[in-house]
Structures are given as structure tokens and as C-alpha cells.
Amino acid sequence: MPPPAAAAPTAEQFPARTAAIWAALDPLVAAGRPLQVLDVGGGSGIFAVPLAELGHQVTVVDTSADALATLARRAGNAGVADRVRALQGDADRLGGVLPAAGGTGSFDLVLCHFLLEVVDDPHRTLQEIAGVLRPGAPVSVAGANRAGAVLARALSGHPVEARALIDDRDPAPGRARPARRRFTPDELLGLVRAAGLQPGPWRGVSVVADLLGASSGADPAAVRRLEVALAESSPYRDVATALHVLATRPADAGPDGAAGAAALAPE
């Protein structure tokens, strides 16, 4: 017999470092209407399982079989296995991965969190995402912030690496694997617009939570409230660990999601 469904999560249960993302998603996911959600690169279900606990149907696409196995275990333990679907595949080939999950252009919300740093082509990935969104529906995009990475390296005693990041150079060029991308707000918004999506205001994610660390002794609830308060205000958001933006597929977008891309491209 499957375990009983867990109670729907509350804001206080979410980690402080992602509080700003959950605060932005809350008006969309807490309205009571079940949504068809796609989590691209959602791996082990950090976002997918809480969304399923809120009553939404969540499809997760990820390249890692191990991460998807963790997702299945987490969903089962939470009692929401029937509301979570796992598909193994690449983010830049969503059109070939998703027909088994109901086809393209049918998702009410897409999550693209901390994925653009590692995909082969961020622009192609966002174009694929635009194509699977229902016209008028939002996509939640989060990515590493270059300014936050500079500050973190400097504070941890690595000024040479921090200086390299300022110029968008690899801080450890001798390693075998390629460096993760980091974005400025203008770069992230430019990628979103170039994919034919209309971005809203950007916010900072983990302005202070990552700097504090688990050993700080700070009250987690107070840190979460502080994160939400700082997320949309400069200069605080400018040095956050990550950037986040909610963007929308225009209602008049064509089948590939690209209509209006020229008009939305950065000036």
C-alpha cells in the first residue's frame, strides 16, 4: 500500500536559498487550479515534488538516470508518485522527448532552474521551452549570477579566480570539464527575449543565504523573510548567488514559440 499523501508544503518548509523563487511562483501554483508543469533539468525533484504535493501534474525531463531514480523515490515517499512523470532526455530536444507526455504546447508552467549554465546551447534550450509552453503561459528561469560568483570567490580567499570571473574567464582553466556559465542580468534577459519570450523583472536568489552557511546560527525563517525582502531590490539582488526571472510566451506566438522574437530582442 502506498504511503498516505503528505500535507501540502508551506513557504516555511522551503530552503532559504530558493525562497525568492518560491515567492515568485506562489501566485501561480497556490491558486488552487491544477497545472500541467514541466521541470526541465529538474533531476531529483527539489521543485517537482513540492509542486506535486500542491496538486499539480509535473513532468520532469533530465539526462541523468540516477537523478530521475532519486526523483521517483522522493515522489513515492511523499505520496505523489501518481502526479510526477520522469522522462530521460535532452533539454534541447524537448520536441522529441515530450509527445509521450501529452505533446508540445500544452504546459501551463515550465521550470528551467540552474540548467542554462551546463547545456550545450542555452538559446536552443530556451527556444525548445518556448515551443512547449501554452501561449500566454509562464516559464521560470534561474541561472548563476556572475557578480555573486565573483563575490563568493573573493570572500573564500581566491582573488585570482574572482578576477577571472569578472572578465567571464574560466577561474580554473586546467580542469578537464568545461566551466559552468554565469550570467549578468542583461545576458539572462537577452537570452529569454531572443527565444521569443517576454521577461518580467529579474530578482536575486540567495542574496545572503549562501554567504551565511549552515553554521551561522541564524534563524532559517528570518533568513527566508530577508531573502524575499532583498530579492527585487538593488544593490542587494546584484550580488546574489543566482538570478531569476518569470517570462511569458506571448499569446500570439506561433507553433515554435518564436513569433515576435525580433520585436522582443534586446536593443
Short mmCIF file of C-alpha atoms in Angstrom, two decimals:
data_model
loop_
_atom_site.label_atom_id
_atom_site.label_comp_id
_atom_site.label_asym_id
_atom_site.label_seq_id
_atom_site.Cartn_x
_atom_site.Cartn_y
_atom_site.Cartn_z
CA MET A 1 0.00 0.00 0.00
CA PRO A 2 1.42 3.44 -0.94
CA PRO A 3 2.09 5.87 1.91
CA PRO A 4 -0.57 8.49 2.61
CA ALA A 5 -0.18 11.76 0.75
CA ALA A 6 1.83 14.34 2.65
CA ALA A 7 0.37 17.65 3.64
CA ALA A 8 0.94 20.41 1.09
CA PRO A 9 4.22 22.21 1.79
CA THR A 10 4.23 25.71 3.21
CA ALA A 11 6.65 28.56 2.45
CA GLU A 12 8.39 27.94 5.78
CA GLN A 13 9.41 24.45 4.63
CA PHE A 14 11.36 25.62 1.59
CA PRO A 15 15.10 26.31 1.81
CA ALA A 16 16.07 29.93 2.41
CA ARG A 17 18.38 29.91 -0.61
CA THR A 18 15.46 29.37 -3.02
CA ALA A 19 12.91 31.45 -1.10
CA ALA A 20 12.85 34.15 -3.78
CA ILE A 21 11.96 31.61 -6.49
CA TRP A 22 9.14 30.12 -4.43
CA ALA A 23 7.82 33.59 -3.59
CA ALA A 24 7.63 34.38 -7.32
CA LEU A 25 5.97 31.04 -8.12
CA ASP A 26 3.48 31.17 -5.26
CA PRO A 27 0.83 33.30 -7.04
CA LEU A 28 0.93 30.82 -9.94
CA VAL A 29 0.98 27.49 -8.10
CA ALA A 30 -1.09 28.21 -4.99
CA ALA A 31 -4.22 29.38 -6.79
CA GLY A 32 -5.94 26.00 -6.46
CA ARG A 33 -6.20 25.10 -10.16
CA PRO A 34 -4.10 22.02 -11.05
CA LEU A 35 -1.46 22.89 -13.61
CA GLN A 36 0.46 20.86 -16.16
CA VAL A 37 4.05 21.67 -15.14
CA LEU A 38 7.26 20.78 -16.95
CA ASP A 39 10.53 20.84 -15.00
CA VAL A 40 13.42 20.79 -17.48
CA GLY A 41 16.58 19.52 -15.84
CA GLY A 42 14.59 19.05 -12.64
CA GLY A 43 16.57 15.94 -11.74
CA SER A 44 15.93 14.76 -8.22
CA GLY A 45 12.69 16.70 -7.76
CA ILE A 46 13.63 19.58 -5.49
CA PHE A 47 10.90 21.64 -7.14
CA ALA A 48 8.83 18.90 -8.78
CA VAL A 49 7.82 17.02 -5.64
CA PRO A 50 6.61 20.09 -3.68
CA LEU A 51 4.62 21.17 -6.74
CA ALA A 52 3.04 17.72 -6.96
CA GLU A 53 2.21 17.97 -3.26
CA LEU A 54 0.29 21.14 -4.13
CA GLY A 55 -1.83 19.09 -6.55
CA HIS A 56 -0.10 19.80 -9.86
CA GLN A 57 0.86 17.25 -12.52
CA VAL A 58 4.62 17.53 -13.03
CA THR A 59 6.72 16.11 -15.85
CA VAL A 60 10.48 16.12 -15.25
CA VAL A 61 12.93 15.85 -18.15
CA ASP A 62 16.56 15.19 -17.23
CA THR A 63 19.57 13.49 -18.80
CA SER A 64 20.59 11.72 -15.58
CA ALA A 65 19.06 8.31 -14.87
CA ASP A 66 20.39 8.48 -11.31
CA ALA A 67 18.69 11.82 -10.67
CA LEU A 68 15.41 10.52 -12.05
CA ALA A 69 15.67 7.47 -9.80
CA THR A 70 16.06 9.81 -6.82
CA LEU A 71 13.03 11.73 -8.06
CA ALA A 72 10.97 8.53 -8.15
CA ARG A 73 11.96 7.66 -4.59
CA ARG A 74 11.25 11.17 -3.33
CA ALA A 75 7.86 11.29 -5.05
CA GLY A 76 6.96 7.87 -3.67
CA ASN A 77 7.93 8.83 -0.14
CA ALA A 78 5.81 11.98 -0.43
CA GLY A 79 2.81 10.03 -1.70
CA VAL A 80 2.67 11.86 -5.04
CA ALA A 81 4.13 9.27 -7.43
CA ASP A 82 0.93 9.41 -9.50
CA ARG A 83 1.45 13.14 -10.11
CA VAL A 84 5.10 13.01 -11.17
CA ARG A 85 6.32 11.70 -14.51
CA ALA A 86 10.03 11.24 -15.26
CA LEU A 87 11.41 11.30 -18.81
CA GLN A 88 15.08 10.92 -19.69
CA GLY A 89 16.20 13.22 -22.47
CA ASP A 90 18.00 16.38 -23.51
CA ALA A 91 16.71 19.89 -22.88
CA ASP A 92 17.50 20.96 -26.44
CA ARG A 93 15.39 18.12 -27.90
CA LEU A 94 12.16 18.52 -25.96
CA GLY A 95 10.05 18.13 -29.06
CA GLY A 96 11.28 14.55 -29.42
CA VAL A 97 11.01 13.72 -25.73
CA LEU A 98 7.58 15.05 -24.82
CA PRO A 99 5.00 13.50 -27.17
CA ALA A 100 4.63 10.60 -24.73
CA ALA A 101 3.78 13.14 -22.03
CA GLY A 102 0.96 14.81 -23.91
CA GLY A 103 2.68 16.65 -26.70
CA THR A 104 4.03 20.16 -27.05
CA GLY A 105 2.34 23.49 -26.45
CA SER A 106 0.32 22.09 -23.58
CA PHE A 107 2.21 23.08 -20.44
CA ASP A 108 0.85 25.76 -18.11
CA LEU A 109 4.22 26.37 -16.45
CA VAL A 110 7.79 25.38 -17.28
CA LEU A 111 10.72 25.47 -14.86
CA CYS A 112 14.26 25.95 -16.17
CA HIS A 113 16.32 26.25 -13.00
CA PHE A 114 20.13 26.17 -12.95
CA LEU A 115 20.26 24.43 -16.31
CA LEU A 116 21.45 27.08 -18.77
CA GLU A 117 24.87 27.01 -17.10
CA VAL A 118 25.57 23.49 -18.36
CA VAL A 119 23.61 22.85 -21.59
CA ASP A 120 25.40 22.91 -24.92
CA ASP A 121 23.29 25.77 -26.28
CA PRO A 122 21.25 27.94 -23.86
CA HIS A 123 19.49 29.73 -26.73
CA ARG A 124 18.33 26.45 -28.31
CA THR A 125 17.17 25.18 -24.92
CA LEU A 126 15.02 28.25 -24.31
CA GLN A 127 13.62 28.04 -27.84
CA GLU A 128 12.58 24.43 -27.16
CA ILE A 129 10.97 25.52 -23.91
CA ALA A 130 9.07 28.31 -25.67
CA GLY A 131 7.70 25.71 -28.07
CA VAL A 132 6.21 23.50 -25.36
CA LEU A 133 4.58 26.34 -23.41
CA ARG A 134 0.91 27.04 -23.86
CA PRO A 135 0.54 30.54 -25.39
CA GLY A 136 0.30 33.06 -22.56
CA ALA A 137 1.89 30.66 -20.05
CA PRO A 138 4.97 31.45 -17.92
CA VAL A 139 8.44 29.95 -17.67
CA SER A 140 10.57 30.27 -14.55
CA VAL A 141 14.26 30.73 -15.42
CA ALA A 142 17.07 30.73 -12.86
CA GLY A 143 20.80 30.82 -13.52
CA ALA A 144 24.10 31.54 -11.79
CA ASN A 145 24.91 35.21 -11.29
CA ARG A 146 28.42 36.26 -12.33
CA ALA A 147 28.63 39.05 -9.76
CA GLY A 148 27.63 36.67 -6.98
CA ALA A 149 30.29 34.18 -8.09
CA VAL A 150 32.94 36.92 -8.03
CA LEU A 151 31.95 37.90 -4.50
CA ALA A 152 31.86 34.29 -3.27
CA ARG A 153 35.33 33.51 -4.67
CA ALA A 154 36.78 36.69 -3.20
CA LEU A 155 35.32 36.06 0.26
CA SER A 156 36.59 32.47 0.25
CA GLY A 157 40.17 33.67 -0.30
CA HIS A 158 40.53 33.18 -4.06
CA PRO A 159 41.11 36.68 -5.51
CA VAL A 160 42.74 35.40 -8.72
CA GLU A 161 39.70 33.27 -9.53
CA ALA A 162 37.42 36.17 -8.63
CA ARG A 163 39.30 38.43 -11.04
CA ALA A 164 38.98 35.85 -13.82
CA LEU A 165 35.22 35.67 -13.33
CA ILE A 166 34.89 39.44 -13.69
CA ASP A 167 36.14 39.04 -17.26
CA ASP A 168 33.99 35.91 -17.80
CA ARG A 169 37.10 33.71 -17.94
CA ASP A 170 37.35 30.18 -16.54
CA PRO A 171 38.55 30.54 -12.93
CA ALA A 172 40.22 27.09 -13.10
CA PRO A 173 41.31 26.63 -16.74
CA GLY A 174 43.38 23.49 -16.06
CA ARG A 175 40.46 21.23 -15.26
CA ALA A 176 39.11 18.66 -17.70
CA ARG A 177 35.43 19.64 -17.67
CA PRO A 178 34.24 22.98 -19.10
CA ALA A 179 33.42 25.86 -16.79
CA ARG A 180 29.83 26.49 -15.86
CA ARG A 181 28.35 29.59 -17.43
CA ARG A 182 27.50 32.58 -15.28
CA PHE A 183 25.23 35.38 -16.40
CA THR A 184 24.74 39.06 -15.89
CA PRO A 185 21.10 40.19 -15.64
CA ASP A 186 21.30 41.69 -19.14
CA GLU A 187 22.70 38.44 -20.56
CA LEU A 188 19.99 36.30 -18.99
CA LEU A 189 17.20 38.65 -20.07
CA GLY A 190 18.71 38.80 -23.56
CA LEU A 191 18.61 35.01 -23.87
CA VAL A 192 15.00 34.96 -22.76
CA ARG A 193 13.97 37.66 -25.25
CA ALA A 194 15.90 36.04 -28.10
CA ALA A 195 13.84 32.87 -27.57
CA GLY A 196 10.65 34.83 -28.19
CA LEU A 197 9.69 35.08 -24.51
CA GLN A 198 8.68 38.25 -22.69
CA PRO A 199 10.56 38.56 -19.37
CA GLY A 200 9.27 40.26 -16.26
CA PRO A 201 11.54 41.91 -13.67
CA TRP A 202 14.56 39.91 -12.57
CA ARG A 203 15.30 39.09 -8.94
CA GLY A 204 18.25 37.85 -6.93
CA VAL A 205 18.26 34.33 -5.48
CA SER A 206 20.23 33.67 -2.29
CA VAL A 207 21.46 37.17 -1.59
CA VAL A 208 22.70 36.17 1.86
CA ALA A 209 21.76 32.51 2.50
CA ASP A 210 24.81 31.02 0.79
CA LEU A 211 27.12 33.54 2.45
CA LEU A 212 25.75 32.73 5.89
CA GLY A 213 26.03 28.98 5.63
CA ALA A 214 24.51 26.36 7.90
CA SER A 215 26.88 27.16 10.77
CA SER A 216 25.81 30.79 11.15
CA GLY A 217 23.12 30.03 13.72
CA ALA A 218 20.71 32.43 12.03
CA ASP A 219 17.00 31.65 12.33
CA PRO A 220 16.06 29.95 9.00
CA ALA A 221 12.62 31.57 8.93
CA ALA A 222 14.15 35.01 9.42
CA VAL A 223 16.67 34.34 6.65
CA ARG A 224 13.84 33.28 4.29
CA ARG A 225 11.96 36.51 5.02
CA LEU A 226 15.12 38.53 4.45
CA GLU A 227 15.79 36.77 1.15
CA VAL A 228 12.32 37.64 -0.14
CA ALA A 229 12.72 41.25 1.02
CA LEU A 230 16.09 41.64 -0.75
CA ALA A 231 15.30 39.73 -3.93
CA GLU A 232 13.91 42.58 -6.01
CA SER A 233 15.97 45.47 -4.64
CA SER A 234 19.33 46.73 -5.90
CA PRO A 235 22.10 46.80 -4.81
CA TYR A 236 21.30 43.63 -2.83
CA ARG A 237 19.99 41.50 -5.70
CA ASP A 238 23.01 42.43 -7.84
CA VAL A 239 25.36 40.25 -5.74
CA ALA A 240 23.04 37.27 -5.22
CA THR A 241 24.24 33.75 -5.96
CA ALA A 242 21.71 33.40 -8.78
CA LEU A 243 19.30 35.35 -10.96
CA HIS A 244 15.64 34.54 -11.53
CA VAL A 245 13.05 35.79 -13.96
CA LEU A 246 9.49 34.82 -14.83
CA ALA A 247 8.91 35.13 -18.57
CA THR A 248 5.81 34.57 -20.67
CA ARG A 249 5.22 33.06 -24.06
CA PRO A 250 3.25 35.70 -26.00
CA ALA A 251 -0.33 34.71 -26.68
CA ASP A 252 0.19 35.24 -30.42
CA ALA A 253 3.31 33.06 -30.63
CA GLY A 254 3.46 30.54 -33.47
CA PRO A 255 3.81 26.77 -33.12
CA ASP A 256 7.58 27.01 -32.50
CA GLY A 257 7.18 29.74 -29.89
CA ALA A 258 9.37 32.10 -31.93
CA ALA A 259 6.80 34.59 -33.19
CA GLY A 260 7.60 38.05 -32.03
CA ALA A 261 11.22 37.19 -31.24
CA ALA A 262 12.56 40.04 -33.30
CA ALA A 263 10.36 42.55 -31.53
CA LEU A 264 11.43 41.16 -28.15
CA ALA A 265 15.16 41.03 -28.88
CA PRO A 266 17.36 43.33 -26.76
CA GLU A 267 18.07 46.73 -28.25
#
